[in-house]
PDB file of C-alpha atoms in Angstrom:
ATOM      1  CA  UNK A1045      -2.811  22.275  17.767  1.00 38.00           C
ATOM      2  CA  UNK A1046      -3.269  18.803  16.034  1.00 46.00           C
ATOM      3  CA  UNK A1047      -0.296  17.139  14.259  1.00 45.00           C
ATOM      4  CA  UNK A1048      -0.987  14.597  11.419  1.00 49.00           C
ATOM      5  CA  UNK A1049       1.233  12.351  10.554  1.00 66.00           C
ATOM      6  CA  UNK A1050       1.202  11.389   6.833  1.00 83.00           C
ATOM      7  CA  UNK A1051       0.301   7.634   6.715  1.00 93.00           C
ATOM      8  CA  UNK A1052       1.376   4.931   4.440  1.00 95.00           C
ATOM      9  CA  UNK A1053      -0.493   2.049   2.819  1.00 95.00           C
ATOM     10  CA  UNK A1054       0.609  -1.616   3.900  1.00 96.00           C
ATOM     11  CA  UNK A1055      -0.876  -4.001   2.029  1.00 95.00           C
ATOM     12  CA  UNK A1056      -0.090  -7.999   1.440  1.00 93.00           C
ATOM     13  CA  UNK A1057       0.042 -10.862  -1.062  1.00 93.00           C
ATOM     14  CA  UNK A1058      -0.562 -14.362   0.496  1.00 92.00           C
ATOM     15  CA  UNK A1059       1.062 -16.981  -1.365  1.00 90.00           C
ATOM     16  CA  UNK A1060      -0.106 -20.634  -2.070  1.00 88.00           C
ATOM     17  CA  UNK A1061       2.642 -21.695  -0.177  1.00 88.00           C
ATOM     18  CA  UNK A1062       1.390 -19.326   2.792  1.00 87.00           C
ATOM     19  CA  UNK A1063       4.787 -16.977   2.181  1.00 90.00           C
ATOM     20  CA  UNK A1064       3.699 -13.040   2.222  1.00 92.00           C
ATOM     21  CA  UNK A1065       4.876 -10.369   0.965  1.00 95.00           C
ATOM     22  CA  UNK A1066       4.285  -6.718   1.726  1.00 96.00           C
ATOM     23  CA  UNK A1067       4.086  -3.698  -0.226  1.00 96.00           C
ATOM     24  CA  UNK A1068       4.801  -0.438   1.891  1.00 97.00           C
ATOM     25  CA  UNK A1069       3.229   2.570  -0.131  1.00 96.00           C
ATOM     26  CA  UNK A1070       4.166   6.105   0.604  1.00 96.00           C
ATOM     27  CA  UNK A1071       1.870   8.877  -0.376  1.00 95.00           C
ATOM     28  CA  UNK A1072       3.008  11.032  -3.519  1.00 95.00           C
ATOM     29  CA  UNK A1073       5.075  14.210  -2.316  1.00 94.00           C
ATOM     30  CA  UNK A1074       3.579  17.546  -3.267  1.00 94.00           C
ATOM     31  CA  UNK A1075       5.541  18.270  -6.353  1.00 95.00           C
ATOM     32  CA  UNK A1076       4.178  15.096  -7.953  1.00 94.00           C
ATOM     33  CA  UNK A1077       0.747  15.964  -6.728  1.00 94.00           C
ATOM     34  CA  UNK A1078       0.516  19.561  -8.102  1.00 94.00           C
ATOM     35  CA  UNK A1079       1.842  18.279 -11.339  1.00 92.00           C
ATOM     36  CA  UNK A1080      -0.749  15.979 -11.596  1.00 93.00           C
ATOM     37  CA  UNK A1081      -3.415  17.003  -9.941  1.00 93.00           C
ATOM     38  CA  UNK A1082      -6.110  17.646 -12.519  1.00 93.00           C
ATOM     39  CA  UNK A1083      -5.717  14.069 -13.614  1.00 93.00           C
ATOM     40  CA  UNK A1084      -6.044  13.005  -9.543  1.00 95.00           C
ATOM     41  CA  UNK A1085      -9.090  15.264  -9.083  1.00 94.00           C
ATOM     42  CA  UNK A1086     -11.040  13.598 -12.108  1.00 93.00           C
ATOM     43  CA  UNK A1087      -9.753  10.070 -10.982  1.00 93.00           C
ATOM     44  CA  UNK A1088     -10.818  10.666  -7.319  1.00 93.00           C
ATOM     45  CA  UNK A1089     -14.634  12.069  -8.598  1.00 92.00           C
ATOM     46  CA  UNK A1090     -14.617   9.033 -10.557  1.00 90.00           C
ATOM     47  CA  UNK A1091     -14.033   7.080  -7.770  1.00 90.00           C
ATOM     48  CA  UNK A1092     -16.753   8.509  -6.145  1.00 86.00           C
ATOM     49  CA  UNK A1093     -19.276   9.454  -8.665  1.00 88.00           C
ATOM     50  CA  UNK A1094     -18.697   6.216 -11.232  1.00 87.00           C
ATOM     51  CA  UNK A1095     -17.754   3.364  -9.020  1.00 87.00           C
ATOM     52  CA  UNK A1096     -18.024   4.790  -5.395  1.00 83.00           C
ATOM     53  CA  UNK A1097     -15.244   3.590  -2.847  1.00 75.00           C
ATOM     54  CA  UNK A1098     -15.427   0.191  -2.074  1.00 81.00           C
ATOM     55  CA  UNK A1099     -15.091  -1.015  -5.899  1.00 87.00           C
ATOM     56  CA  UNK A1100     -12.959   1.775  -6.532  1.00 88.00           C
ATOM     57  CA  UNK A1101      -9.903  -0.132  -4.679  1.00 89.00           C
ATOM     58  CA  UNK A1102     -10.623  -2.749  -6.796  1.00 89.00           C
ATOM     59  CA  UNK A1103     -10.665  -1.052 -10.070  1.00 92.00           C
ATOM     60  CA  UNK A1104      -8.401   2.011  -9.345  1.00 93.00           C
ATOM     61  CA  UNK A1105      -6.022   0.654 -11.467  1.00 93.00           C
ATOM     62  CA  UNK A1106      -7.960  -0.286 -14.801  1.00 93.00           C
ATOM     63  CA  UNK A1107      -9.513   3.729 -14.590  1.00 93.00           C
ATOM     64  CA  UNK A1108      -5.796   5.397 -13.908  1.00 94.00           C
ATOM     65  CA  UNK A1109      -4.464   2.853 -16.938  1.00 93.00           C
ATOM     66  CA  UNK A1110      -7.230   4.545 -18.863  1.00 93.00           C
ATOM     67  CA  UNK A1111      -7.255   7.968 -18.252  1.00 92.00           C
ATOM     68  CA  UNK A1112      -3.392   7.716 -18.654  1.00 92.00           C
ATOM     69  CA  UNK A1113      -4.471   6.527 -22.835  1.00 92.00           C
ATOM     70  CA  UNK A1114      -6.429   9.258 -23.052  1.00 90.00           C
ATOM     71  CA  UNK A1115      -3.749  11.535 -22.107  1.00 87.00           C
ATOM     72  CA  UNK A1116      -1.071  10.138 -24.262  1.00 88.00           C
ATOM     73  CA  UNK A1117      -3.628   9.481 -27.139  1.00 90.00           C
ATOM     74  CA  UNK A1118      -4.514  13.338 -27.047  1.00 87.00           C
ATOM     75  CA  UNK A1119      -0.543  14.232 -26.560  1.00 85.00           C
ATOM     76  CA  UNK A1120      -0.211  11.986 -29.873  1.00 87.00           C
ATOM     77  CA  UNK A1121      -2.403  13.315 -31.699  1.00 88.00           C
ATOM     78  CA  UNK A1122      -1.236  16.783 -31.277  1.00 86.00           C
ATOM     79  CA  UNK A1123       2.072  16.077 -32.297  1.00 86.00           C
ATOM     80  CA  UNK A1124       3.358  16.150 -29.078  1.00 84.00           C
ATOM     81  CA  UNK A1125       5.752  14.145 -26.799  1.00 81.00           C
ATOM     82  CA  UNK A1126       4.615  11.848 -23.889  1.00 78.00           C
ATOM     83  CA  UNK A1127       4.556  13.589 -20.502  1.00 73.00           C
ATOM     84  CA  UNK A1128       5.292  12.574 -17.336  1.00 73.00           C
ATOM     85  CA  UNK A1129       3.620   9.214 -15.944  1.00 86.00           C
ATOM     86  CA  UNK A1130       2.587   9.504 -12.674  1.00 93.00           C
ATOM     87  CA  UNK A1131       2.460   5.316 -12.837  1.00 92.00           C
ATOM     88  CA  UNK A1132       5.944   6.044 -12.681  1.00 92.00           C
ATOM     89  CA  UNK A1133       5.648   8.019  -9.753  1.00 94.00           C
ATOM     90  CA  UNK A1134       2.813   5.622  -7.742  1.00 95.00           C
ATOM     91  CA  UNK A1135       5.571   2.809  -8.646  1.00 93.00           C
ATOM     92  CA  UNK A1136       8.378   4.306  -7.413  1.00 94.00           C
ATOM     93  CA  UNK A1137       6.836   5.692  -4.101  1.00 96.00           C
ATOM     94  CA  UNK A1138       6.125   1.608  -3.658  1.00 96.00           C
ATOM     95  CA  UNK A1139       8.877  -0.814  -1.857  1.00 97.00           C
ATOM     96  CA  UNK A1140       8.120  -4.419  -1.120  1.00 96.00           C
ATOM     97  CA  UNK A1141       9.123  -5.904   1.969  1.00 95.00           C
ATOM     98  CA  UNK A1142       9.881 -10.035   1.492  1.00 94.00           C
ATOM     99  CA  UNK A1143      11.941 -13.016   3.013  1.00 90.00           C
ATOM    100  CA  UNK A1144      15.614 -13.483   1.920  1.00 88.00           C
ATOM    101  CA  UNK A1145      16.301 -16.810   3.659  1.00 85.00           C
ATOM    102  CA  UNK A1146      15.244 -16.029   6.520  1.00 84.00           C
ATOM    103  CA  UNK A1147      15.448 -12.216   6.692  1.00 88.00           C
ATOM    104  CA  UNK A1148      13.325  -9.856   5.874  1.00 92.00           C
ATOM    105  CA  UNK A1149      14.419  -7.220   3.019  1.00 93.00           C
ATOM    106  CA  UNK A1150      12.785  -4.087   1.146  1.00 95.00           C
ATOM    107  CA  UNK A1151      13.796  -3.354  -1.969  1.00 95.00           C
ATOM    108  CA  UNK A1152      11.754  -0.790  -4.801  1.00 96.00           C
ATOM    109  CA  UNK A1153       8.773  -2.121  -6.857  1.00 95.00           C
ATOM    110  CA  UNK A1154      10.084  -2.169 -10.086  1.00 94.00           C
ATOM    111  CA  UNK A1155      13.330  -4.204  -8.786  1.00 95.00           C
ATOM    112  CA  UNK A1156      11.673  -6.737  -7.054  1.00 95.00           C
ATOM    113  CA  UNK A1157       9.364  -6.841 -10.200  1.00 95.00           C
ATOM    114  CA  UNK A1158      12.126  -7.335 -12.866  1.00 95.00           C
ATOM    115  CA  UNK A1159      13.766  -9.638 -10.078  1.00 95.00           C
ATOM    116  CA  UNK A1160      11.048 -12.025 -10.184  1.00 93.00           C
ATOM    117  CA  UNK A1161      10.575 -11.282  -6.097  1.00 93.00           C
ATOM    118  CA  UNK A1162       6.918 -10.397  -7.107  1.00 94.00           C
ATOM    119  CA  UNK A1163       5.273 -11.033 -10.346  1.00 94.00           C
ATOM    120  CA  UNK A1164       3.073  -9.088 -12.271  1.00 93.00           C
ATOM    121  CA  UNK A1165       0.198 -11.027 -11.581  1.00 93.00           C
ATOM    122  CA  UNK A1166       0.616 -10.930  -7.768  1.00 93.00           C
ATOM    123  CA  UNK A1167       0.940  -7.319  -8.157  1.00 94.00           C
ATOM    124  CA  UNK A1168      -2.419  -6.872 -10.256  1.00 92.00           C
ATOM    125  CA  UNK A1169      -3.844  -8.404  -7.083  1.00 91.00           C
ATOM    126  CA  UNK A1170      -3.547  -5.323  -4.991  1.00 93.00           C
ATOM    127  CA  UNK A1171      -2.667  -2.284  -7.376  1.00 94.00           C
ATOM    128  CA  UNK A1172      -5.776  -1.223  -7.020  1.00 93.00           C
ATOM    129  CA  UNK A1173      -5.838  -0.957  -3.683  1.00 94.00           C
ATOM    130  CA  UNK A1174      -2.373   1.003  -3.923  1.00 95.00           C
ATOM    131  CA  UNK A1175      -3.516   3.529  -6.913  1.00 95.00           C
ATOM    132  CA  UNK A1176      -6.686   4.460  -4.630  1.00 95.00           C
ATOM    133  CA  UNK A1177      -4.711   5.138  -1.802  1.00 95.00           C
ATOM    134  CA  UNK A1178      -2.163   7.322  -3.830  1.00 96.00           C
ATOM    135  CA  UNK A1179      -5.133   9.043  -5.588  1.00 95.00           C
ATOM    136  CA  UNK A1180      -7.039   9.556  -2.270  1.00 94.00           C
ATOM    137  CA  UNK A1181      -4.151  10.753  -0.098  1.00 94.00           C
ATOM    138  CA  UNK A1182      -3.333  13.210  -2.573  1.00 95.00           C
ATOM    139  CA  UNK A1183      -7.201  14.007  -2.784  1.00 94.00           C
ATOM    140  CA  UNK A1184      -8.223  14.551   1.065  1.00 92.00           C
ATOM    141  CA  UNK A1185      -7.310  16.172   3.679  1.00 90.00           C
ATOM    142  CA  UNK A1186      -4.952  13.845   5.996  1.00 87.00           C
ATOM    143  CA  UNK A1187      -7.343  13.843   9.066  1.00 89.00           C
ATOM    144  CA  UNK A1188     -10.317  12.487   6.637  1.00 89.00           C
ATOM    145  CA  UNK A1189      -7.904   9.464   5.019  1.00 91.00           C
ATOM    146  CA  UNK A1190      -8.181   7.132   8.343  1.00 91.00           C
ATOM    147  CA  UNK A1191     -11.419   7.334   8.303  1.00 90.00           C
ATOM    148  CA  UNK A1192     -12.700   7.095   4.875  1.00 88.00           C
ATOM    149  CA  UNK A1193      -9.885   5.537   2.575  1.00 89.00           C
ATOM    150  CA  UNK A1194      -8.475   3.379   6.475  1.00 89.00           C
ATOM    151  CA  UNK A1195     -11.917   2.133   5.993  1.00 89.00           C
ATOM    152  CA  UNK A1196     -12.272   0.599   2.726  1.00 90.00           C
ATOM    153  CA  UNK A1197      -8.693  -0.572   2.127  1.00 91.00           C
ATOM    154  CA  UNK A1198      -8.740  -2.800   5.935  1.00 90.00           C
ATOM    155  CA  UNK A1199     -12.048  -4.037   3.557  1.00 89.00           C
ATOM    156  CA  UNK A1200      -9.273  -5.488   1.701  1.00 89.00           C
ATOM    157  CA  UNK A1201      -6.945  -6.747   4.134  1.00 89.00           C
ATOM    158  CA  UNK A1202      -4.662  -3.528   3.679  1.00 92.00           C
ATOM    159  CA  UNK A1203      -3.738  -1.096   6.662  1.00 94.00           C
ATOM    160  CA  UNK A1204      -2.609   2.383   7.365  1.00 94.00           C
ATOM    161  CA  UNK A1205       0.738   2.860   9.155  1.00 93.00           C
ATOM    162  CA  UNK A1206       2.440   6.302  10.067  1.00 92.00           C
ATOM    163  CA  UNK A1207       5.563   3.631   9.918  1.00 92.00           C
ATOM    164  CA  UNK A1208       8.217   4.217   7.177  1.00 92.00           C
ATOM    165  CA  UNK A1209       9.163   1.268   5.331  1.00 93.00           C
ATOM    166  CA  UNK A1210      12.463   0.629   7.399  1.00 91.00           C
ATOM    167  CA  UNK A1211      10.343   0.733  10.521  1.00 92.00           C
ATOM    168  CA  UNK A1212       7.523  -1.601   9.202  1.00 93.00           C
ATOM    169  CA  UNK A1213       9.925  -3.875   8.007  1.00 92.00           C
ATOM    170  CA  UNK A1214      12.032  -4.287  11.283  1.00 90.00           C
ATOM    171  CA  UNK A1215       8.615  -4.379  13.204  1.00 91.00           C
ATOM    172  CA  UNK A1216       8.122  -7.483  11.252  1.00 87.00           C
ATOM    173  CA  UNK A1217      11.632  -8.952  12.158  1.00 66.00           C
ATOM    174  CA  UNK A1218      10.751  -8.795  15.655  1.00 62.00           C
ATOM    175  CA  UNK A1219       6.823  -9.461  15.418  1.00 55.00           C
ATOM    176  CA  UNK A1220       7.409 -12.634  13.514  1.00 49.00           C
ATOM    177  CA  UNK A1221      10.431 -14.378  15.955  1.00 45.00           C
ATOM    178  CA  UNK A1222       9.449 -17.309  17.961  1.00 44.00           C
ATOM    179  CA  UNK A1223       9.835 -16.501  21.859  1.00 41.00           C
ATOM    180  CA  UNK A1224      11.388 -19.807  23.483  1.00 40.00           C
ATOM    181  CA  UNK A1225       9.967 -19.745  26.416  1.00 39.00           C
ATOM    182  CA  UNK A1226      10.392 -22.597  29.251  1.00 44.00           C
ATOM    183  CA  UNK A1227       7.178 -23.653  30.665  1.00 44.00           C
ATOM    184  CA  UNK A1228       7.344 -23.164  34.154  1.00 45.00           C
ATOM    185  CA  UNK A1229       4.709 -25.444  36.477  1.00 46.00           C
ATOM    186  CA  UNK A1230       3.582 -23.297  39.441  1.00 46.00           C
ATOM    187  CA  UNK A1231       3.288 -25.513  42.148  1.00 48.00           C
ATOM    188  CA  UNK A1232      -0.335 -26.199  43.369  1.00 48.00           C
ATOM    189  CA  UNK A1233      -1.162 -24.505  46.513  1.00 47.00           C
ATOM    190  CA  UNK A1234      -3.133 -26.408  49.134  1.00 49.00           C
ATOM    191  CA  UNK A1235      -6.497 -24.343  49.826  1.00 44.00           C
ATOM    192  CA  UNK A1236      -7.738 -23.832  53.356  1.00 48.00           C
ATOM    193  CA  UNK A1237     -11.662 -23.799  52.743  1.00 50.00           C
ATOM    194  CA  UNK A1238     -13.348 -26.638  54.259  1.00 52.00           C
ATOM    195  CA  UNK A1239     -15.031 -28.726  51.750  1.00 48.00           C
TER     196      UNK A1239
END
């Protein structure tokens, strides 16, 4: 028997300055997934179909933004209240990971967002890398996401990690520490073949 682990999206934001921040993206739990999941079919054969997967990370974004008017444009005109948002969700299921002064911290989207950690510009940069992911882990089957959606996100500079955001984030901590080691000089050893 074959165990899969879910995997999670990792992807970065380079600053001028050369500072980077992370954004650790969790797939959307089932609940969120069967609630929308006619509107993540239709996005993912868009992908596919419209744009095909390599652009698709790039526009992911723009086509969720504007299915998600068409929604709430037919909800208005049928008198009815907005639904859920599953923007909402994709934000919420998304932490950034960035350096307090020389530590590394994780704290949610939104709050690093409204904190001025990350602005929305820098975000724009790789949202559509994260709604593709969402959309296409909650599309596939979890053996065929490594391969297909692992693919065209490292296109991007993202990765795939079966880490949590606690693990990725200490795995950074002790990735990113300068090792002071002494230089030792070995001792030259006199060699016994004749010249």
């Amino acid at each position: 028997m074959r165990i899969d682990k879910k995997l999670n999206l990792v992807s970065s934001i380079t600053r001028e300055n050369g500072d980077v921040v992370y954004l650790h993206v969790t797939p959307l739990p089932y609940e969120v997934v069967e609630e929308h999941c006619l509107l993540l079919g239709n996005l993912f054969t868009h992908f596919i179909s419209q744009v095909g997967g390599l652009g698709a990370a790039r526009v992911a974004a723009m086509m969720l933004r504007k299915k998600l008017k068409q929604e709430q444009d037919a909800r208005n005109d049928a008198g009815l209240a907005p639904g859920p948002n599953i923007a909402d969700d994709i934000r919420r299921m998304t932490a950034v990971v960035y350096c307090d002064a020389g530590a590394r911290k994780t704290i949610p989207l939104d709050t690093a967002m409204k904190q001025g950690i990350i602005t929305t510009d820098e975000y724009r940069e790789v949202e559509g890398e994260v709604v593709f992911f969402m959309v296409s882990s909650a599309i596939q089957k979890p053996q065929l996401i490594a391969p297909t959606v692992g693919a065209v996100i490292g296109m991007y500079g993202g990765q795939l990690t079966s880490s949590g955001v606690t693990a990725f984030r200490d795995s950074l901590l002790t990735s990113s520490q300068d090792i002071d080691t002494q230089n030792q000089n070995a001792q030259q050893e006199t060699s016994f073949i004749p010249s």
